[in-house]
Coordinates of C-alpha atoms in Angstrom, one line a residue:
X8 CA -0.1 -0.1 -0.2
X9 CA 1.5 3.4 -0.9
X10 CA 2.0 6.1 1.4
X11 CA -0.6 8.3 -0.1
X12 CA -3.3 5.8 0.3
X13 CA -2.3 5.5 4.1
X14 CA -4.5 7.0 6.7
X15 CA -4.4 7.1 10.4
X16 CA -6.9 5.3 12.3
X17 CA -8.2 8.4 13.9
X18 CA -8.8 10.0 10.4
X19 CA -10.5 6.7 9.6
X20 CA -13.1 7.1 12.4
X21 CA -13.7 10.7 11.4
X22 CA -12.0 11.8 14.8
X23 CA -8.9 13.9 13.7
X24 CA -8.7 16.5 10.7
X25 CA -6.2 18.7 9.9
X26 CA -6.2 22.0 7.8
X27 CA -3.0 23.6 6.2
X28 CA -3.1 27.1 5.9
X29 CA -0.6 29.7 5.4
X30 CA -0.2 32.5 8.3
X31 CA -2.5 35.6 7.4
X32 CA 0.2 38.1 8.4
X33 CA 2.7 36.4 6.1
X34 CA 1.5 34.5 2.8
X35 CA 5.0 33.4 1.8
X36 CA 5.5 31.8 5.0
X37 CA 5.4 28.2 5.0
X38 CA 2.1 26.7 6.0
X39 CA 1.1 25.2 9.2
X40 CA -1.3 22.5 10.0
X41 CA -4.1 23.8 12.1
X42 CA -6.0 21.3 14.5
X43 CA -9.5 21.5 15.8
X44 CA -8.6 21.7 19.6
X45 CA -11.7 19.6 20.2
X46 CA -10.1 17.0 18.7
X47 CA -7.4 16.6 21.3
X48 CA -9.9 15.1 23.5
X49 CA -10.3 12.2 21.2
X50 CA -6.5 11.6 20.6
X51 CA -5.2 12.2 24.0
X52 CA -7.4 10.8 26.5
X53 CA -7.7 12.5 29.9
X54 CA -4.7 15.0 29.0
X55 CA -6.7 16.0 25.9
X56 CA -10.0 16.8 28.2
X57 CA -8.0 18.5 30.6
X58 CA -6.2 20.7 27.4
X59 CA -9.5 21.2 26.1
X60 CA -10.9 22.6 29.5
X61 CA -8.1 25.0 30.4
X62 CA -8.1 26.4 26.5
X63 CA -11.8 27.3 27.4
X64 CA -11.4 28.7 30.6
X65 CA -8.0 30.8 29.2
X66 CA -10.7 31.9 26.4
X67 CA -13.4 32.9 28.5
X68 CA -15.6 30.0 27.7
X69 CA -16.5 29.4 31.5
X70 CA -20.1 28.0 30.7
X71 CA -22.0 27.0 33.9
X72 CA -18.6 26.6 35.8
X73 CA -19.1 29.8 37.9
X74 CA -22.6 28.9 38.9
X75 CA -21.9 25.3 40.0
X76 CA -19.1 26.4 41.9
X77 CA -21.1 29.1 43.6
X78 CA -24.0 26.8 44.3
X79 CA -21.5 24.2 45.8
X80 CA -20.3 27.1 48.3
X81 CA -23.4 28.3 49.0
X82 CA -25.0 24.9 50.3
X83 CA -21.9 24.0 52.0
X84 CA -22.1 27.3 54.0
X85 CA -25.8 26.8 55.2
X86 CA -25.3 23.2 56.0
X87 CA -22.6 24.3 58.5
X88 CA -24.8 26.9 59.8
X89 CA -27.9 24.9 60.1
X90 CA -27.6 20.8 59.5
X91 CA -31.4 20.7 58.3
X92 CA -30.6 22.6 55.0
X93 CA -29.7 19.8 53.0
X94 CA -32.4 17.6 54.5
X95 CA -35.0 15.8 52.3
X96 CA -37.9 18.3 53.1
X97 CA -35.9 21.6 52.7
X98 CA -34.5 20.4 49.2
X99 CA -38.1 19.4 48.0
X100 CA -39.4 22.8 49.3
X101 CA -36.5 24.5 47.2
X102 CA -37.3 22.3 44.1
X103 CA -40.9 23.2 44.4
X104 CA -40.8 27.0 44.8
X105 CA -38.3 27.5 42.2
X106 CA -40.5 26.5 39.5
X107 CA -42.8 29.6 39.2
X108 CA -40.3 32.3 39.2
X109 CA -37.9 30.0 37.0
X110 CA -40.8 29.9 34.5
X111 CA -40.4 33.5 34.1
X112 CA -36.6 33.2 33.9
X113 CA -37.0 30.7 30.8
X114 CA -38.9 33.3 29.1
X115 CA -36.4 36.1 29.8
X116 CA -33.6 33.8 28.7
X117 CA -35.1 34.2 24.9
X118 CA -35.0 38.2 25.4
X119 CA -31.9 38.4 27.0
X120 CA -30.7 36.1 24.1
X121 CA -31.5 39.1 21.7
X122 CA -29.5 41.5 24.4
X123 CA -32.6 43.0 25.3
X124 CA -34.9 43.1 28.5
X125 CA -38.7 42.6 29.1
X126 CA -39.5 44.5 32.7
X127 CA -43.3 43.3 32.2
X128 CA -42.9 39.8 32.9
X129 CA -44.0 40.3 36.7
X130 CA -47.1 42.4 35.9
X131 CA -48.1 39.7 33.0
X132 CA -47.8 36.9 35.5
X133 CA -50.1 38.5 37.7
X134 CA -52.7 39.6 35.2
X135 CA -52.8 36.0 33.7
X136 CA -53.6 34.6 37.2
X137 CA -56.0 37.2 37.8
X138 CA -57.9 36.7 34.6
X139 CA -58.1 32.9 35.3
X140 CA -59.6 33.6 38.8
X141 CA -62.2 36.1 37.2
X142 CA -63.2 33.6 34.5
X143 CA -63.3 30.6 36.9
X144 CA -64.6 32.2 40.1
X145 CA -66.8 35.0 39.0
X146 CA -68.2 33.8 35.2
X147 CA -68.0 29.8 36.1
X148 CA -66.1 29.2 33.0
X149 CA -64.3 25.8 32.5
X150 CA -61.1 25.9 34.4
X151 CA -59.0 24.5 31.6
X152 CA -60.7 26.7 29.0
X153 CA -59.9 29.7 31.4
X154 CA -56.1 28.5 31.6
X155 CA -55.6 28.5 27.7
X156 CA -57.2 32.0 27.5
X157 CA -54.9 33.3 30.3
X158 CA -51.7 31.8 28.8
X159 CA -53.1 33.3 25.2
X160 CA -53.5 36.7 26.9
X161 CA -49.7 36.5 27.9
X162 CA -48.6 35.6 24.3
X163 CA -50.5 38.4 22.9
X164 CA -49.2 41.1 25.4
X165 CA -45.6 39.6 24.4
X166 CA -46.4 39.9 20.9
X167 CA -47.4 43.4 21.5
X168 CA -44.4 44.7 23.7
X169 CA -42.4 43.0 20.6
X170 CA -44.5 44.8 18.1
X171 CA -43.6 48.5 19.3
X172 CA -40.2 47.2 19.6
X173 CA -39.9 45.7 16.3
X174 CA -41.8 47.7 14.2
X175 CA -42.1 51.2 15.7
X176 CA -38.5 51.1 17.0
X177 CA -39.6 52.0 20.8
X178 CA -36.7 50.8 22.9
X179 CA -37.7 47.4 24.7
X180 CA -36.8 48.9 27.9
X181 CA -39.3 51.9 27.5
X182 CA -42.2 49.6 26.2
X183 CA -41.7 46.9 28.7
X184 CA -41.7 49.4 31.4
X185 CA -44.7 50.8 30.2
X186 CA -46.3 47.3 30.1
X187 CA -45.2 46.7 33.8
X188 CA -47.1 49.6 34.9
X189 CA -50.4 49.2 32.7
X190 CA -50.9 45.7 33.0
X191 CA -50.3 46.1 36.7
X192 CA -53.1 48.6 36.7
X193 CA -55.5 46.3 34.9
X194 CA -54.7 43.7 37.2
X195 CA -55.5 45.9 40.2
X196 CA -58.7 46.9 38.3
X197 CA -60.0 43.6 37.8
X198 CA -59.2 42.3 41.3
X199 CA -61.5 45.1 42.9
X200 CA -61.6 46.3 46.2
X201 CA -61.0 43.3 47.7
X202 CA -57.6 42.6 46.5
X203 CA -57.8 39.0 46.3
X204 CA -60.1 36.3 44.4
X205 CA -59.7 32.9 46.0
X206 CA -59.7 30.1 43.5
X207 CA -61.2 26.5 44.6
X208 CA -58.2 24.3 45.4
X209 CA -59.7 21.4 43.8
X210 CA -59.8 23.3 40.6
X211 CA -57.7 21.5 37.9
X212 CA -54.7 23.8 37.1
X213 CA -54.8 24.9 40.6
X214 CA -54.7 21.1 42.2
X215 CA -52.3 20.4 39.6
X216 CA -49.4 23.1 40.5
X217 CA -50.2 22.7 44.1
X218 CA -47.6 20.8 45.8
X219 CA -48.7 17.3 44.6
X220 CA -47.1 14.6 42.4
X221 CA -48.7 13.1 39.3
X222 CA -48.0 9.6 40.5
X223 CA -50.2 10.4 43.8
X224 CA -49.3 7.2 46.0
X225 CA -46.9 5.9 43.6
X226 CA -44.6 9.0 44.1
X227 CA -41.6 6.8 44.6
X228 CA -41.7 4.7 41.7
X229 CA -42.6 8.1 39.7
X230 CA -39.6 9.8 40.5
X231 CA -37.2 6.8 39.7
X232 CA -39.0 6.5 36.5
X233 CA -38.7 10.1 35.5
X234 CA -34.8 10.0 36.3
X235 CA -34.8 6.7 34.2
X236 CA -36.5 8.4 31.3
X237 CA -34.1 11.5 31.4
X238 CA -31.3 9.1 31.3
X239 CA -32.7 7.1 28.6
X240 CA -33.6 10.0 26.5
X241 CA -30.0 11.7 26.9
X242 CA -28.3 8.5 25.9
X243 CA -30.7 8.1 22.8
X244 CA -30.1 11.8 21.8
X245 CA -26.1 11.7 22.3
X246 CA -25.9 8.4 20.3
X247 CA -28.0 10.0 17.9
X248 CA -26.1 12.9 17.5
X249 CA -22.9 10.7 17.2
X250 CA -24.2 8.8 14.4
X251 CA -25.3 12.1 12.4
X252 CA -21.8 13.6 13.0
X253 CA -20.2 10.4 11.9
X254 CA -22.0 10.0 8.8
X255 CA -21.4 13.7 7.9
X256 CA -17.3 13.1 8.3
X257 CA -17.1 15.7 11.1
X258 CA -15.5 15.5 14.8
X259 CA -18.0 13.5 16.9
X260 CA -18.0 12.3 20.9
X261 CA -16.7 8.8 21.2
X262 CA -18.8 6.2 22.9
X263 CA -16.5 6.1 26.1
X264 CA -17.4 10.1 26.8
X265 CA -21.0 9.6 26.2
X266 CA -21.1 6.6 28.6
X267 CA -19.5 9.0 31.1
X268 CA -21.6 11.9 30.7
X269 CA -24.6 9.4 30.8
X270 CA -23.4 7.7 34.0
X271 CA -22.9 11.0 35.4
X272 CA -26.1 12.3 34.8
X273 CA -27.3 8.9 36.0
X274 CA -26.0 9.4 39.3
X275 CA -27.2 13.0 39.9
X276 CA -30.9 12.0 38.5
X277 CA -31.2 8.8 40.7
X278 CA -29.7 10.7 43.7
X279 CA -32.1 13.4 43.2
X280 CA -34.9 11.3 43.1
X281 CA -34.1 9.4 46.1
X282 CA -33.6 12.7 47.9
X283 CA -37.0 13.7 47.0
X284 CA -38.5 10.6 47.8
X285 CA -37.6 10.8 51.5
X286 CA -39.9 14.1 51.6
X287 CA -43.1 14.3 49.4
X288 CA -41.8 13.1 46.2
X289 CA -41.6 15.0 42.7
X290 CA -44.0 17.7 42.7
X291 CA -46.1 18.4 39.7
X292 CA -44.7 22.0 39.4
X293 CA -41.1 20.5 39.2
X294 CA -41.9 17.9 36.5
X295 CA -43.7 20.8 34.1
X296 CA -40.6 23.1 34.8
X297 CA -38.2 20.6 33.7
X298 CA -40.1 19.4 30.8
X299 CA -40.5 22.8 29.5
X300 CA -36.6 23.4 30.0
X301 CA -36.0 20.2 27.9
X302 CA -38.5 21.4 24.9
X303 CA -37.2 24.9 25.0
X304 CA -33.4 23.8 25.0
X305 CA -34.4 21.6 22.2
X306 CA -35.9 24.6 20.2
X307 CA -33.1 26.7 20.7
X308 CA -30.2 24.4 20.3
X309 CA -31.7 22.2 17.5
X310 CA -34.3 24.2 15.4
X311 CA -33.9 26.7 12.6
X312 CA -35.9 29.1 14.8
X313 CA -33.3 28.9 17.6
X314 CA -30.5 29.3 15.4
X315 CA -31.9 32.4 14.1
X316 CA -32.5 33.8 17.9
X317 CA -28.8 33.5 18.6
X318 CA -27.9 35.1 15.1
X319 CA -29.9 38.1 15.9
X320 CA -28.3 38.3 19.3
X321 CA -24.9 37.9 17.9
X322 CA -25.6 40.8 15.5
X323 CA -28.4 42.3 13.9
X324 CA -26.9 43.6 10.6
X325 CA -25.5 40.2 10.2
X326 CA -28.6 38.4 10.6
X327 CA -30.2 40.9 8.3
X328 CA -27.8 39.9 5.6
X329 CA -28.3 36.2 6.3
X330 CA -31.8 36.8 5.3
X331 CA -33.4 36.2 8.7
X332 CA -36.6 38.4 9.6
X333 CA -35.3 40.3 12.2
X334 CA -38.4 42.1 13.6
X335 CA -40.3 38.8 13.4
X336 CA -37.8 36.9 15.6
X337 CA -38.1 40.1 18.0
X338 CA -41.9 39.9 18.1
X339 CA -41.9 36.0 18.4
X340 CA -39.3 36.1 21.1
X341 CA -41.3 38.8 23.2
X342 CA -44.2 36.6 22.6
X343 CA -42.6 33.5 24.0
X344 CA -41.5 35.7 27.2
X345 CA -45.3 36.9 27.7
X346 CA -46.5 33.4 27.5
X347 CA -44.0 31.9 30.2
X348 CA -44.8 34.9 32.2
X349 CA -48.5 33.8 32.3
X350 CA -47.5 30.1 32.7
X351 CA -45.3 31.4 35.7
X352 CA -48.2 33.4 37.1
X353 CA -50.5 30.0 36.7
X354 CA -48.1 28.6 39.1
X355 CA -48.2 31.2 41.6
X356 CA -52.0 30.8 41.6
X357 CA -51.3 27.0 42.4
X358 CA -49.0 27.8 45.2
X359 CA -51.6 30.0 46.9
X360 CA -54.8 28.8 45.5
X361 CA -55.7 32.5 44.8
X362 CA -55.1 35.8 42.8
X363 CA -53.7 38.7 45.0
X364 CA -52.4 42.2 44.7
X365 CA -48.9 40.9 45.3
X366 CA -49.3 38.2 42.2
X367 CA -46.0 39.0 40.3
X368 CA -45.1 42.0 42.2
X369 CA -42.3 42.8 45.0
X370 CA -39.2 41.3 44.0
X371 CA -40.7 38.9 41.3
X372 CA -39.4 40.4 38.2
X373 CA -36.1 41.1 39.8
X374 CA -35.4 37.4 41.0
X375 CA -36.4 36.1 37.4
X376 CA -33.9 38.3 35.6
X377 CA -31.2 37.6 38.4
X378 CA -32.0 33.7 37.8
X379 CA -31.1 33.9 33.9
X380 CA -28.3 36.1 34.3
X381 CA -26.7 34.3 37.6
X382 CA -27.4 30.9 36.0
X383 CA -24.9 32.0 32.7
X384 CA -27.1 33.8 30.0
X385 CA -25.0 37.1 28.8
X386 CA -26.9 40.5 29.3
X387 CA -25.3 41.4 26.2
X388 CA -27.0 39.1 24.0
X389 CA -26.0 35.9 21.8
X390 CA -25.0 33.4 24.6
X391 CA -27.0 31.7 27.0
X392 CA -29.0 28.4 27.7
X393 CA -32.3 27.7 29.2
X394 CA -30.8 25.6 31.9
X395 CA -29.5 28.7 33.4
X396 CA -33.1 29.4 34.5
X397 CA -32.8 26.2 36.7
X398 CA -29.2 27.0 37.8
X399 CA -29.9 30.4 38.7
X400 CA -33.2 29.7 40.5
X401 CA -31.3 26.7 42.1
X402 CA -28.9 29.6 43.6
X403 CA -31.8 32.2 44.5
X404 CA -33.9 29.9 46.0
X405 CA -31.2 28.2 48.1
X406 CA -30.3 31.9 49.3
X407 CA -33.9 32.5 50.5
X408 CA -34.4 29.0 52.0
X409 CA -31.0 28.9 53.7
X410 CA -31.7 32.5 55.2
X411 CA -35.1 31.7 56.6
X412 CA -33.8 28.7 58.1
X413 CA -31.2 30.8 60.0
X414 CA -33.9 33.6 60.8
X415 CA -32.3 36.4 59.1
X416 CA -33.9 39.6 57.8
X417 CA -35.1 39.7 54.4
X418 CA -32.6 42.6 53.9
X419 CA -29.9 40.3 54.2
X420 CA -31.4 38.0 51.4
X421 CA -31.8 41.2 49.2
X422 CA -28.1 42.1 49.5
X423 CA -26.8 38.8 49.3
X424 CA -28.7 38.0 46.0
X425 CA -27.5 41.3 44.7
X426 CA -23.8 40.6 45.4
X427 CA -24.4 37.2 43.4
X428 CA -26.2 38.9 40.6
X429 CA -23.4 41.5 40.3
X430 CA -20.6 38.8 40.6
X431 CA -22.3 37.0 37.9
X432 CA -22.5 40.1 35.4
X433 CA -18.9 40.8 36.1
X434 CA -17.6 37.2 35.4
X435 CA -19.7 37.7 32.0
X436 CA -18.1 40.9 31.2
X437 CA -14.6 39.3 32.0
X438 CA -15.3 36.3 29.9
X439 CA -16.4 38.4 26.7
X440 CA -13.4 40.3 27.2
X441 CA -11.3 37.1 27.4
X442 CA -12.9 35.5 24.2
X443 CA -12.2 38.7 22.0
X444 CA -8.7 38.5 23.2
X445 CA -8.7 35.0 22.0
X446 CA -9.9 36.0 18.8
X447 CA -13.6 34.5 19.6
X448 CA -15.7 37.5 20.6

């Protein structure tokens, strides 16, 4: 066999590839081989993984690392202060109460990916719960129809904000600030002088979103079924991606890496299920929240629409030149934000079995924005993940619950949460500068 016909094993498997280029600053210089750094992982084992990790850190590609480290530090501190913090009951409460604000944070991730902000989500969530309560309690409407109308209202409000922003050119900050005030006023008018409408706790959506489980008496089995389903779907998805990338002749994750990743997920999933089973099991709210994260993550990472959202957030002019309908993307993104705000409002109604003046008020908006940013979504647009809503809410809800266990004043909670938010934005800013310095900004 001639030398020209020989290929390395790595090349045969599609796991290594080189591109020969001449240095840009000296076209006459000898060409050099440029190897995709990701391919080092496949060729050098653990050393390759470490090399890739350090390359990303130096280049500012920190991902979820800061928030994971922060979460570990927070849990460790509170556990030392109060040994009930990591108890099954307390962790179950954290997982339950993070879902409502977490829904608002999912919608805000879309808006932040455009480099914009939506200040109306708190008011929209309160208005949606109020509309649901008015339809059900005062007009006797079917609860599921009322739920659909409440969510459609959130979508329509978000689309209206997006239209003013995309078509009229009003800054998103101003449009949504006006919405924050206006929709809050409408909510107060609908609630009337009493300021509260109690919703029957056995009505479908409210009962569904209370601290109960889909599996009722079989909550323990259900928790493990959900953990197993997550592992199986991840395994199938990873092997499907490996097959597609291999068929396309581009770098792909080796089977050993997939097995390791899924193994870590399996340990985490079944451990979480075991802990929650020691309390009340996996609540419906948490299941719906996690399902929403999976669906939205698929939309953002695997669909044309998701790629367009990232493209618009990365550069509007470049997106236009690529043929993307920028106004339509903006309108739909704000509609999605309004829709998730309405869903979050129903979660709040499920927790309290009522629509009240405080629904969506207080610090709800700030916590939802903080969750998305603390979790790793950039305020500058073009970078982030919906999973940041989960990570950020874990941090915020852990701080709230931990301080409650220590009987500390709410003012301390605000100061600590504010400091964590500032730290997240500082890390994001430094990360972007590092990426630009490394030529990837």
